[in-house]
Tab-separated table of C-alpha atoms in Angstrom:
chain	number	residue	atom	x	y	z
A	1	GLY	CA	32.227	49.310	2.113
A	2	GLU	CA	34.541	51.219	0.236
A	3	ARG	CA	37.551	48.948	-0.679
A	4	ILE	CA	40.213	48.275	1.718
A	5	PRO	CA	43.679	49.247	0.434
A	6	SER	CA	46.351	46.457	-0.314
A	7	LEU	CA	46.992	45.309	3.324
A	8	SER	CA	49.877	42.256	2.444
A	9	ARG	CA	52.548	44.770	2.490
A	10	PHE	CA	51.928	45.592	6.195
A	11	ASP	CA	52.866	43.175	9.328
A	12	ILE	CA	50.433	44.414	11.736
A	13	VAL	CA	47.274	46.958	11.032
A	14	MET	CA	46.282	49.511	13.949
A	15	VAL	CA	42.660	51.156	13.728
A	16	SER	CA	41.307	53.717	16.519
A	17	SER	CA	37.200	53.641	16.211
A	18	SER	CA	34.874	55.786	17.097
A	19	THR	CA	31.326	54.118	17.208
A	20	VAL	CA	30.057	56.262	13.649
A	21	GLN	CA	33.593	53.932	12.487
A	22	ALA	CA	33.178	50.892	14.432
A	23	GLU	CA	31.085	48.578	11.412
A	24	ARG	CA	33.725	49.715	9.138
A	25	ALA	CA	36.745	48.848	11.291
A	26	ARG	CA	35.041	45.739	11.994
A	27	GLU	CA	35.367	44.702	8.187
A	28	ILE	CA	39.288	45.984	8.461
A	29	GLY	CA	39.593	43.516	11.440
A	30	PHE	CA	38.166	40.508	9.372
A	31	GLU	CA	39.836	41.729	6.375
A	32	CYS	CA	43.069	41.569	8.130
A	33	LYS	CA	42.300	38.035	9.811
A	34	LYS	CA	41.350	36.674	6.469
A	35	LYS	CA	45.229	37.725	5.088
A	36	GLY	CA	46.748	37.184	8.698
A	37	ILE	CA	48.167	40.250	9.582
A	38	VAL	CA	48.163	41.101	12.712
A	39	SER	CA	45.107	43.310	14.142
A	40	VAL	CA	45.056	45.768	17.048
A	41	ILE	CA	41.870	48.046	17.939
A	42	GLY	CA	41.840	51.068	19.822
A	43	GLY	CA	39.503	54.092	20.607
A	44	ILE	CA	36.212	54.882	21.794
A	45	HIS	CA	34.405	52.378	20.607
A	46	SER	CA	36.776	49.522	21.695
A	47	THR	CA	36.578	50.887	25.284
A	48	VAL	CA	32.827	51.023	25.800
A	49	GLU	CA	31.386	47.688	23.852
A	50	PRO	CA	35.125	45.780	23.516
A	51	GLU	CA	33.125	42.819	22.593
A	52	PHE	CA	32.504	44.184	19.232
A	53	PHE	CA	35.678	43.296	17.991
A	54	SER	CA	36.629	40.316	19.626
A	55	GLU	CA	36.089	38.183	16.971
A	56	SER	CA	37.389	40.206	14.080
A	57	TYR	CA	40.676	41.474	15.715
A	58	ASP	CA	43.971	40.295	17.512
A	59	TYR	CA	44.290	43.002	20.736
A	60	ILE	CA	41.605	45.442	21.881
A	61	PHE	CA	42.856	48.118	23.622
A	62	SER	CA	40.753	49.346	25.943
A	63	GLY	CA	41.047	53.177	27.468
A	64	GLU	CA	43.977	55.366	27.142
A	65	VAL	CA	46.963	53.380	25.738
A	66	ASP	CA	50.350	56.001	25.894
A	67	ASP	CA	51.638	54.202	29.093
A	68	ILE	CA	51.567	50.594	27.522
A	69	PHE	CA	52.000	51.250	24.097
A	70	GLY	CA	55.625	50.715	23.602
A	71	GLU	CA	55.644	47.955	25.446
A	72	PHE	CA	53.172	46.821	23.432
A	73	LEU	CA	54.797	47.012	20.659
A	74	GLY	CA	58.039	45.660	22.176
A	75	LYS	CA	56.636	42.305	22.899
A	76	MET	CA	55.708	42.421	18.776
A	77	ARG	CA	58.931	42.708	17.957
A	78	GLU	CA	60.083	39.959	20.164
A	79	LYS	CA	57.484	37.453	18.700
A	80	ARG	CA	58.351	38.680	14.898
A	81	ASP	CA	62.064	37.986	15.691
């Protein structure tokens, strides 16, 4: 696949993936794991086949996240502090 830009400057990486992009999204998740970066996946593919990302992402969102995303970020901030 295409080279993944340096991720070392990030605390958390969030990806949204359609089915067409799922393999690439999984590569990004594994790269985050190698570097110890918290990773989050969402989008249609994680909604219909969440197990596809179970080994490559720390957090998997299914369905609409608009109502819970702020709470999620607040909890991530608390963990960091």
